């Protein structure tokens, strides 16, 4: 069970400081989508160079040109790249093809997938590594929680591991750990904590 | 009727040369998603600085954190930002809110939207500027063409203008122009032409 820290709102220097202070707690460092939009692959290259033992996930949320866009991320050093579950099968397969060529991994982000069980079964046949249930940031205010979706995915996957993202915090981590997932993604609860490093270490203690 | 050139596969220097050679032909320069993934907002800033009279579209394909991510694009100088039609309504509304604050525009990319007429009607009520039918690059090999989708969108929109993307080329431009759209997006047909500048000028001649 890995802890993935989604870094969306910190500066590059703040991220580096966090990773230095939490060695051993953060298994996967996520270059969040806003970070990619602002700086492209610069943070991916920086993290991989400074922290070769931490996996780097590029949250590119690929929606088209799967092979071409994934190649860019893997060539920059990403260990894991995200593709959207709502994208065309051909796009997901292109990302998988790129990952296999590079010896890296694919996470499918199931954000806004309507037919979750059915789509999970389809995606699970495509050679992806992680299927991530994800409550959108923009809908977290409604109180929606990714735990129910995680249960759906866990009940149907046969090949990939599950992952979970979207508002996960100290108050909800134990129920998620109990349900089980290959990767647990925590963003705001770490980035917006008074002491992000202490929070990352505390959350890591709850993982199995 | 505007010509938007989607620049995905050229270097930044090649893009600048193309824009210098085609002054008056390209109305909107699109910083394509692979370009954003690689370089973030650098191309947006560069184009806006060098070509203040050409509109710059950031093809961020926003899927979540609508306001936050759109703010980044508009702050960098983008005139138009894309958000995915498959995203949550709250995300599209966040992008619209950001656009209104900045006095800029929103294009909804309808790629992989299943219920096109129904979703177009919904999105058309949200204050967006363009609704873009889009045949994914990854499915163009199947022979699918965006013209039929354009007809669907044109038949139901009341507020936004339509746009069209996905494999548009010299051989198909006249039928699209005949159907009508606010923006016609041309990518590979320009970027991969032997003489990209000549091709952009030729295609522009076909627009009304």
mmCIF file of N, CA, C and O in Angstrom, chain A residues 8-9 33-42 45 60-69 72-73 84 86-88 90-91 111-112 134-139, chain B residues 8-9 33-42 45 60-69 72-73 84 86-88 90-91 111-112 134-139:
data_model
loop_
_atom_site.group_PDB
_atom_site.id
_atom_site.type_symbol
_atom_site.label_atom_id
_atom_site.label_comp_id
_atom_site.label_asym_id
_atom_site.label_seq_id
_atom_site.Cartn_x
_atom_site.Cartn_y
_atom_site.Cartn_z
ATOM 1 N N UNK A 8 -0.123 20.040 -5.826
ATOM 2 C CA UNK A 8 -0.828 20.907 -6.775
ATOM 3 C C UNK A 8 -0.604 22.373 -6.475
ATOM 4 O O UNK A 8 -0.634 23.206 -7.371
ATOM 5 N N UNK A 9 -0.449 22.671 -5.206
ATOM 6 C CA UNK A 9 -0.532 24.081 -4.819
ATOM 7 C C UNK A 9 0.758 24.594 -4.175
ATOM 8 O O UNK A 9 0.818 25.754 -3.787
ATOM 9 N N UNK A 33 -2.000 18.008 -12.089
ATOM 10 C CA UNK A 33 -2.356 18.604 -13.384
ATOM 11 C C UNK A 33 -2.092 20.121 -13.434
ATOM 12 O O UNK A 33 -1.536 20.603 -14.422
ATOM 13 N N UNK A 34 -2.459 20.893 -12.395
ATOM 14 C CA UNK A 34 -2.163 22.336 -12.470
ATOM 15 C C UNK A 34 -0.669 22.617 -12.572
ATOM 16 O O UNK A 34 -0.247 23.580 -13.220
ATOM 17 N N UNK A 35 0.115 21.765 -11.939
ATOM 18 C CA UNK A 35 1.577 21.880 -11.985
ATOM 19 C C UNK A 35 2.073 21.612 -13.420
ATOM 20 O O UNK A 35 2.939 22.329 -13.947
ATOM 21 N N UNK A 36 1.512 20.587 -14.059
ATOM 22 C CA UNK A 36 1.872 20.283 -15.456
ATOM 23 C C UNK A 36 1.457 21.449 -16.353
ATOM 24 O O UNK A 36 2.240 21.897 -17.211
ATOM 25 N N UNK A 37 0.232 21.955 -16.164
ATOM 26 C CA UNK A 37 -0.246 23.055 -17.007
ATOM 27 C C UNK A 37 0.689 24.263 -16.886
ATOM 28 O O UNK A 37 0.994 24.933 -17.864
ATOM 29 N N UNK A 38 1.153 24.525 -15.697
ATOM 30 C CA UNK A 38 2.013 25.689 -15.482
ATOM 31 C C UNK A 38 3.446 25.454 -15.960
ATOM 32 O O UNK A 38 4.035 26.300 -16.628
ATOM 33 N N UNK A 39 4.001 24.294 -15.634
ATOM 34 C CA UNK A 39 5.445 24.099 -15.847
ATOM 35 C C UNK A 39 5.813 22.924 -16.749
ATOM 36 O O UNK A 39 7.007 22.619 -16.884
ATOM 37 N N UNK A 40 4.820 22.251 -17.320
ATOM 38 C CA UNK A 40 5.127 21.126 -18.193
ATOM 39 C C UNK A 40 5.867 20.030 -17.447
ATOM 40 O O UNK A 40 5.503 19.683 -16.334
ATOM 41 N N UNK A 41 6.897 19.481 -18.068
ATOM 42 C CA UNK A 41 7.624 18.357 -17.482
ATOM 43 C C UNK A 41 8.784 18.782 -16.579
ATOM 44 O O UNK A 41 9.532 17.928 -16.085
ATOM 45 N N UNK A 42 8.939 20.065 -16.328
ATOM 46 C CA UNK A 42 10.053 20.544 -15.487
ATOM 47 C C UNK A 42 10.028 19.899 -14.090
ATOM 48 O O UNK A 42 11.055 19.378 -13.630
ATOM 49 N N UNK A 45 11.146 16.161 -14.216
ATOM 50 C CA UNK A 45 12.609 16.011 -14.355
ATOM 51 C C UNK A 45 13.319 16.348 -13.045
ATOM 52 O O UNK A 45 14.257 15.663 -12.639
ATOM 53 N N UNK A 60 -1.019 13.797 -16.139
ATOM 54 C CA UNK A 60 -1.300 14.463 -17.416
ATOM 55 C C UNK A 60 -2.768 14.325 -17.806
ATOM 56 O O UNK A 60 -3.237 15.029 -18.692
ATOM 57 N N UNK A 61 -3.512 13.416 -17.147
ATOM 58 C CA UNK A 61 -4.929 13.175 -17.493
ATOM 59 C C UNK A 61 -5.101 13.113 -19.020
ATOM 60 O O UNK A 61 -5.899 13.847 -19.604
ATOM 61 N N UNK A 62 -4.370 12.203 -19.633
ATOM 62 C CA UNK A 62 -4.384 12.111 -21.104
ATOM 63 C C UNK A 62 -5.784 11.746 -21.605
ATOM 64 O O UNK A 62 -6.440 10.860 -21.051
ATOM 65 N N UNK A 63 -6.226 12.447 -22.649
ATOM 66 C CA UNK A 63 -7.569 12.258 -23.202
ATOM 67 C C UNK A 63 -7.526 11.887 -24.686
ATOM 68 O O UNK A 63 -8.516 11.453 -25.260
ATOM 69 N N UNK A 64 -6.356 12.076 -25.309
ATOM 70 C CA UNK A 64 -6.200 11.793 -26.747
ATOM 71 C C UNK A 64 -4.700 11.676 -27.029
ATOM 72 O O UNK A 64 -3.880 12.046 -26.185
ATOM 73 N N UNK A 65 -4.371 11.164 -28.222
ATOM 74 C CA UNK A 65 -2.962 11.012 -28.611
ATOM 75 C C UNK A 65 -2.190 10.264 -27.523
ATOM 76 O O UNK A 65 -1.118 10.676 -27.082
ATOM 77 N N UNK A 66 -2.772 9.143 -27.076
ATOM 78 C CA UNK A 66 -2.255 8.410 -25.923
ATOM 79 C C UNK A 66 -0.776 8.078 -25.997
ATOM 80 O O UNK A 66 -0.011 8.386 -25.079
ATOM 81 N N UNK A 67 -0.358 7.473 -27.092
ATOM 82 C CA UNK A 67 1.050 7.071 -27.202
ATOM 83 C C UNK A 67 1.956 8.298 -27.225
ATOM 84 O O UNK A 67 2.969 8.355 -26.516
ATOM 85 N N UNK A 68 1.583 9.277 -28.017
ATOM 86 C CA UNK A 68 2.428 10.473 -28.215
ATOM 87 C C UNK A 68 2.616 11.251 -26.909
ATOM 88 O O UNK A 68 3.734 11.648 -26.557
ATOM 89 N N UNK A 69 1.515 11.442 -26.191
ATOM 90 C CA UNK A 69 1.601 12.235 -24.962
ATOM 91 C C UNK A 69 2.282 11.449 -23.838
ATOM 92 O O UNK A 69 3.056 12.014 -23.060
ATOM 93 N N UNK A 72 6.035 11.502 -24.104
ATOM 94 C CA UNK A 72 6.630 12.746 -23.592
ATOM 95 C C UNK A 72 6.859 12.667 -22.078
ATOM 96 O O UNK A 72 7.888 13.088 -21.567
ATOM 97 N N UNK A 73 5.853 12.130 -21.381
ATOM 98 C CA UNK A 73 5.950 12.041 -19.916
ATOM 99 C C UNK A 73 7.015 11.029 -19.492
ATOM 100 O O UNK A 73 7.823 11.307 -18.599
ATOM 101 N N UNK A 84 -7.300 9.284 -18.812
ATOM 102 C CA UNK A 84 -8.672 9.355 -18.312
ATOM 103 C C UNK A 84 -9.486 8.118 -18.702
ATOM 104 O O UNK A 84 -9.430 7.670 -19.852
ATOM 105 N N UNK A 86 -12.584 8.120 -19.171
ATOM 106 C CA UNK A 86 -13.603 8.539 -20.151
ATOM 107 C C UNK A 86 -13.033 8.671 -21.560
ATOM 108 O O UNK A 86 -13.768 8.955 -22.496
ATOM 109 N N UNK A 87 -11.728 8.464 -21.713
ATOM 110 C CA UNK A 87 -11.136 8.574 -23.057
ATOM 111 C C UNK A 87 -11.464 7.325 -23.869
ATOM 112 O O UNK A 87 -11.959 6.325 -23.345
ATOM 113 N N UNK A 88 -11.175 7.397 -25.158
ATOM 114 C CA UNK A 88 -11.415 6.270 -26.057
ATOM 115 C C UNK A 88 -10.493 5.098 -25.712
ATOM 116 O O UNK A 88 -9.352 5.317 -25.299
ATOM 117 N N UNK A 90 -8.804 3.340 -27.611
ATOM 118 C CA UNK A 90 -7.571 3.446 -28.402
ATOM 119 C C UNK A 90 -6.545 4.335 -27.698
ATOM 120 O O UNK A 90 -5.337 4.112 -27.791
ATOM 121 N N UNK A 91 -7.027 5.344 -26.994
ATOM 122 C CA UNK A 91 -6.128 6.248 -26.268
ATOM 123 C C UNK A 91 -5.483 5.530 -25.089
ATOM 124 O O UNK A 91 -4.263 5.615 -24.883
ATOM 125 N N UNK A 111 -12.253 9.529 -12.937
ATOM 126 C CA UNK A 111 -13.029 10.739 -12.654
ATOM 127 C C UNK A 111 -14.154 10.908 -13.685
ATOM 128 O O UNK A 111 -13.927 10.802 -14.892
ATOM 129 N N UNK A 112 -15.364 11.130 -13.171
ATOM 130 C CA UNK A 112 -16.552 11.376 -13.999
ATOM 131 C C UNK A 112 -16.961 10.208 -14.910
ATOM 132 O O UNK A 112 -17.772 10.388 -15.821
ATOM 133 N N UNK A 134 -11.815 8.535 -8.283
ATOM 134 C CA UNK A 134 -11.399 9.914 -8.062
ATOM 135 C C UNK A 134 -12.617 10.823 -7.951
ATOM 136 O O UNK A 134 -13.317 11.044 -8.937
ATOM 137 N N UNK A 135 -12.861 11.318 -6.758
ATOM 138 C CA UNK A 135 -13.901 12.334 -6.590
ATOM 139 C C UNK A 135 -13.304 13.678 -6.999
ATOM 140 O O UNK A 135 -12.334 14.139 -6.395
ATOM 141 N N UNK A 136 -13.876 14.280 -8.037
ATOM 142 C CA UNK A 136 -13.337 15.546 -8.552
ATOM 143 C C UNK A 136 -13.240 16.591 -7.449
ATOM 144 O O UNK A 136 -14.126 16.679 -6.592
ATOM 145 N N UNK A 137 -12.197 17.379 -7.484
ATOM 146 C CA UNK A 137 -12.050 18.506 -6.547
ATOM 147 C C UNK A 137 -13.297 19.389 -6.598
ATOM 148 O O UNK A 137 -13.807 19.826 -5.570
ATOM 149 N N UNK A 138 -13.789 19.601 -7.830
ATOM 150 C CA UNK A 138 -14.933 20.509 -8.012
ATOM 151 C C UNK A 138 -16.245 19.975 -7.452
ATOM 152 O O UNK A 138 -17.225 20.731 -7.378
ATOM 153 N N UNK A 139 -16.303 18.687 -7.089
ATOM 154 C CA UNK A 139 -17.549 18.158 -6.517
ATOM 155 C C UNK A 139 -17.372 17.691 -5.075
ATOM 156 O O UNK A 139 -18.335 17.227 -4.458
ATOM 157 N N UNK B 8 1.017 21.075 -32.508
ATOM 158 C CA UNK B 8 1.293 19.964 -31.586
ATOM 159 C C UNK B 8 2.680 19.390 -31.773
ATOM 160 O O UNK B 8 3.274 18.896 -30.829
ATOM 161 N N UNK B 9 3.141 19.410 -33.002
ATOM 162 C CA UNK B 9 4.330 18.615 -33.322
ATOM 163 C C UNK B 9 5.505 19.467 -33.795
ATOM 164 O O UNK B 9 6.556 18.921 -34.111
ATOM 165 N N UNK B 33 -2.297 20.216 -26.601
ATOM 166 C CA UNK B 33 -2.102 19.529 -25.314
ATOM 167 C C UNK B 33 -0.688 18.950 -25.155
ATOM 168 O O UNK B 33 -0.087 19.114 -24.084
ATOM 169 N N UNK B 34 -0.134 18.279 -26.177
ATOM 170 C CA UNK B 34 1.231 17.755 -25.991
ATOM 171 C C UNK B 34 2.248 18.863 -25.724
ATOM 172 O O UNK B 34 3.222 18.669 -24.996
ATOM 173 N N UNK B 35 2.005 20.007 -26.318
ATOM 174 C CA UNK B 35 2.870 21.183 -26.132
ATOM 175 C C UNK B 35 2.763 21.665 -24.676
ATOM 176 O O UNK B 35 3.777 21.984 -24.034
ATOM 177 N N UNK B 36 1.537 21.698 -24.149
ATOM 178 C CA UNK B 36 1.331 22.091 -22.745
ATOM 179 C C UNK B 36 2.004 21.079 -21.818
ATOM 180 O O UNK B 36 2.700 21.450 -20.872
ATOM 181 N N UNK B 37 1.806 19.785 -22.106
ATOM 182 C CA UNK B 37 2.406 18.744 -21.255
ATOM 183 C C UNK B 37 3.927 18.907 -21.227
ATOM 184 O O UNK B 37 4.556 18.758 -20.180
ATOM 185 N N UNK B 38 4.515 19.215 -22.345
ATOM 186 C CA UNK B 38 5.970 19.335 -22.409
ATOM 187 C C UNK B 38 6.479 20.639 -21.807
ATOM 188 O O UNK B 38 7.431 20.658 -21.047
ATOM 189 N N UNK B 39 5.824 21.743 -22.135
ATOM 190 C CA UNK B 39 6.405 23.056 -21.799
ATOM 191 C C UNK B 39 5.512 23.942 -20.928
ATOM 192 O O UNK B 39 5.861 25.102 -20.682
ATOM 193 N N UNK B 40 4.367 23.435 -20.498
ATOM 194 C CA UNK B 40 3.495 24.246 -19.655
ATOM 195 C C UNK B 40 3.032 25.498 -20.379
ATOM 196 O O UNK B 40 2.664 25.455 -21.553
ATOM 197 N N UNK B 41 3.045 26.615 -19.698
ATOM 198 C CA UNK B 41 2.538 27.868 -20.264
ATOM 199 C C UNK B 41 3.610 28.680 -21.008
ATOM 200 O O UNK B 41 3.332 29.801 -21.461
ATOM 201 N N UNK B 42 4.803 28.129 -21.174
ATOM 202 C CA UNK B 42 5.867 28.861 -21.880
ATOM 203 C C UNK B 42 5.442 29.261 -23.303
ATOM 204 O O UNK B 42 5.603 30.424 -23.696
ATOM 205 N N UNK B 45 2.882 32.191 -23.276
ATOM 206 C CA UNK B 45 3.501 33.496 -23.003
ATOM 207 C C UNK B 45 4.289 34.002 -24.212
ATOM 208 O O UNK B 45 4.244 35.184 -24.554
ATOM 209 N N UNK B 60 -5.737 23.082 -22.709
ATOM 210 C CA UNK B 60 -5.451 22.416 -21.433
ATOM 211 C C UNK B 60 -6.382 21.232 -21.194
ATOM 212 O O UNK B 60 -6.131 20.418 -20.327
ATOM 213 N N UNK B 61 -7.469 21.126 -21.968
ATOM 214 C CA UNK B 61 -8.460 20.044 -21.777
ATOM 215 C C UNK B 61 -8.752 19.846 -20.286
ATOM 216 O O UNK B 61 -8.608 18.743 -19.743
ATOM 217 N N UNK B 62 -9.196 20.910 -19.644
ATOM 218 C CA UNK B 62 -9.420 20.874 -18.197
ATOM 219 C C UNK B 62 -10.519 19.867 -17.851
ATOM 220 O O UNK B 62 -11.563 19.821 -18.516
ATOM 221 N N UNK B 63 -10.271 19.067 -16.827
ATOM 222 C CA UNK B 63 -11.191 17.998 -16.415
ATOM 223 C C UNK B 63 -11.616 18.159 -14.960
ATOM 224 O O UNK B 63 -12.559 17.524 -14.513
ATOM 225 N N UNK B 64 -10.909 19.003 -14.211
ATOM 226 C CA UNK B 64 -11.208 19.211 -12.788
ATOM 227 C C UNK B 64 -10.539 20.519 -12.365
ATOM 228 O O UNK B 64 -9.709 21.064 -13.108
ATOM 229 N N UNK B 65 -10.916 21.003 -11.181
ATOM 230 C CA UNK B 65 -10.340 22.252 -10.659
ATOM 231 C C UNK B 65 -10.452 23.360 -11.713
ATOM 232 O O UNK B 65 -9.486 24.059 -12.021
ATOM 233 N N UNK B 66 -11.663 23.500 -12.276
ATOM 234 C CA UNK B 66 -11.897 24.390 -13.409
ATOM 235 C C UNK B 66 -11.395 25.807 -13.210
ATOM 236 O O UNK B 66 -10.648 26.331 -14.031
ATOM 237 N N UNK B 67 -11.802 26.426 -12.112
ATOM 238 C CA UNK B 67 -11.406 27.816 -11.885
ATOM 239 C C UNK B 67 -9.888 27.930 -11.703
ATOM 240 O O UNK B 67 -9.233 28.790 -12.293
ATOM 241 N N UNK B 68 -9.336 27.043 -10.893
ATOM 242 C CA UNK B 68 -7.908 27.107 -10.551
ATOM 243 C C UNK B 68 -7.020 26.927 -11.787
ATOM 244 O O UNK B 68 -6.061 27.671 -12.009
ATOM 245 N N UNK B 69 -7.359 25.934 -12.601
ATOM 246 C CA UNK B 69 -6.522 25.651 -13.770
ATOM 247 C C UNK B 69 -6.719 26.709 -14.861
ATOM 248 O O UNK B 69 -5.754 27.107 -15.537
ATOM 249 N N UNK B 72 -4.728 29.818 -14.230
ATOM 250 C CA UNK B 72 -3.311 29.691 -14.606
ATOM 251 C C UNK B 72 -3.103 30.009 -16.088
ATOM 252 O O UNK B 72 -2.151 30.686 -16.473
ATOM 253 N N UNK B 73 -4.019 29.482 -16.910
ATOM 254 C CA UNK B 73 -3.904 29.694 -18.363
ATOM 255 C C UNK B 73 -4.155 31.157 -18.730
ATOM 256 O O UNK B 73 -3.413 31.745 -19.529
ATOM 257 N N UNK B 84 -13.120 20.054 -20.929
ATOM 258 C CA UNK B 84 -13.736 18.890 -21.552
ATOM 259 C C UNK B 84 -15.248 18.848 -21.309
ATOM 260 O O UNK B 84 -15.712 19.074 -20.189
ATOM 261 N N UNK B 86 -16.939 16.207 -21.138
ATOM 262 C CA UNK B 86 -17.221 15.069 -20.251
ATOM 263 C C UNK B 86 -16.946 15.402 -18.784
ATOM 264 O O UNK B 86 -17.175 14.575 -17.911
ATOM 265 N N UNK B 87 -16.436 16.599 -18.517
ATOM 266 C CA UNK B 87 -16.169 16.959 -17.120
ATOM 267 C C UNK B 87 -17.480 17.312 -16.408
ATOM 268 O O UNK B 87 -18.524 17.473 -17.035
ATOM 269 N N UNK B 88 -17.384 17.442 -15.100
ATOM 270 C CA UNK B 88 -18.547 17.794 -14.286
ATOM 271 C C UNK B 88 -19.008 19.220 -14.596
ATOM 272 O O UNK B 88 -18.181 20.086 -14.886
ATOM 273 N N UNK B 90 -19.796 21.484 -12.628
ATOM 274 C CA UNK B 90 -19.127 22.424 -11.717
ATOM 275 C C UNK B 90 -17.765 22.851 -12.275
ATOM 276 O O UNK B 90 -17.328 23.988 -12.061
ATOM 277 N N UNK B 91 -17.098 21.942 -12.976
ATOM 278 C CA UNK B 91 -15.788 22.256 -13.556
ATOM 279 C C UNK B 91 -15.937 23.248 -14.705
ATOM 280 O O UNK B 91 -15.202 24.237 -14.795
ATOM 281 N N UNK B 111 -14.949 16.064 -27.231
ATOM 282 C CA UNK B 111 -14.315 14.778 -27.516
ATOM 283 C C UNK B 111 -14.862 13.678 -26.591
ATOM 284 O O UNK B 111 -14.957 13.880 -25.392
ATOM 285 N N UNK B 112 -15.272 12.568 -27.212
ATOM 286 C CA UNK B 112 -15.769 11.384 -26.495
ATOM 287 C C UNK B 112 -17.052 11.621 -25.690
ATOM 288 O O UNK B 112 -17.409 10.790 -24.852
ATOM 289 N N UNK B 134 -15.110 17.208 -31.876
ATOM 290 C CA UNK B 134 -13.702 16.846 -31.985
ATOM 291 C C UNK B 134 -13.560 15.339 -32.160
ATOM 292 O O UNK B 134 -13.835 14.580 -31.241
ATOM 293 N N UNK B 135 -13.159 14.921 -33.334
ATOM 294 C CA UNK B 135 -12.829 13.515 -33.556
ATOM 295 C C UNK B 135 -11.416 13.290 -33.020
ATOM 296 O O UNK B 135 -10.459 13.895 -33.504
ATOM 297 N N UNK B 136 -11.298 12.416 -32.005
ATOM 298 C CA UNK B 136 -9.995 12.175 -31.375
ATOM 299 C C UNK B 136 -8.962 11.757 -32.407
ATOM 300 O O UNK B 136 -9.262 11.013 -33.343
ATOM 301 N N UNK B 137 -7.759 12.228 -32.229
ATOM 302 C CA UNK B 137 -6.637 11.797 -33.076
ATOM 303 C C UNK B 137 -6.552 10.271 -33.108
ATOM 304 O O UNK B 137 -6.349 9.670 -34.164
ATOM 305 N N UNK B 138 -6.753 9.668 -31.923
ATOM 306 C CA UNK B 138 -6.602 8.210 -31.805
ATOM 307 C C UNK B 138 -7.695 7.423 -32.516
ATOM 308 O O UNK B 138 -7.577 6.202 -32.628
ATOM 309 N N UNK B 139 -8.771 8.086 -32.951
ATOM 310 C CA UNK B 139 -9.825 7.346 -33.669
ATOM 311 C C UNK B 139 -9.994 7.827 -35.106
ATOM 312 O O UNK B 139 -10.826 7.303 -35.837
#
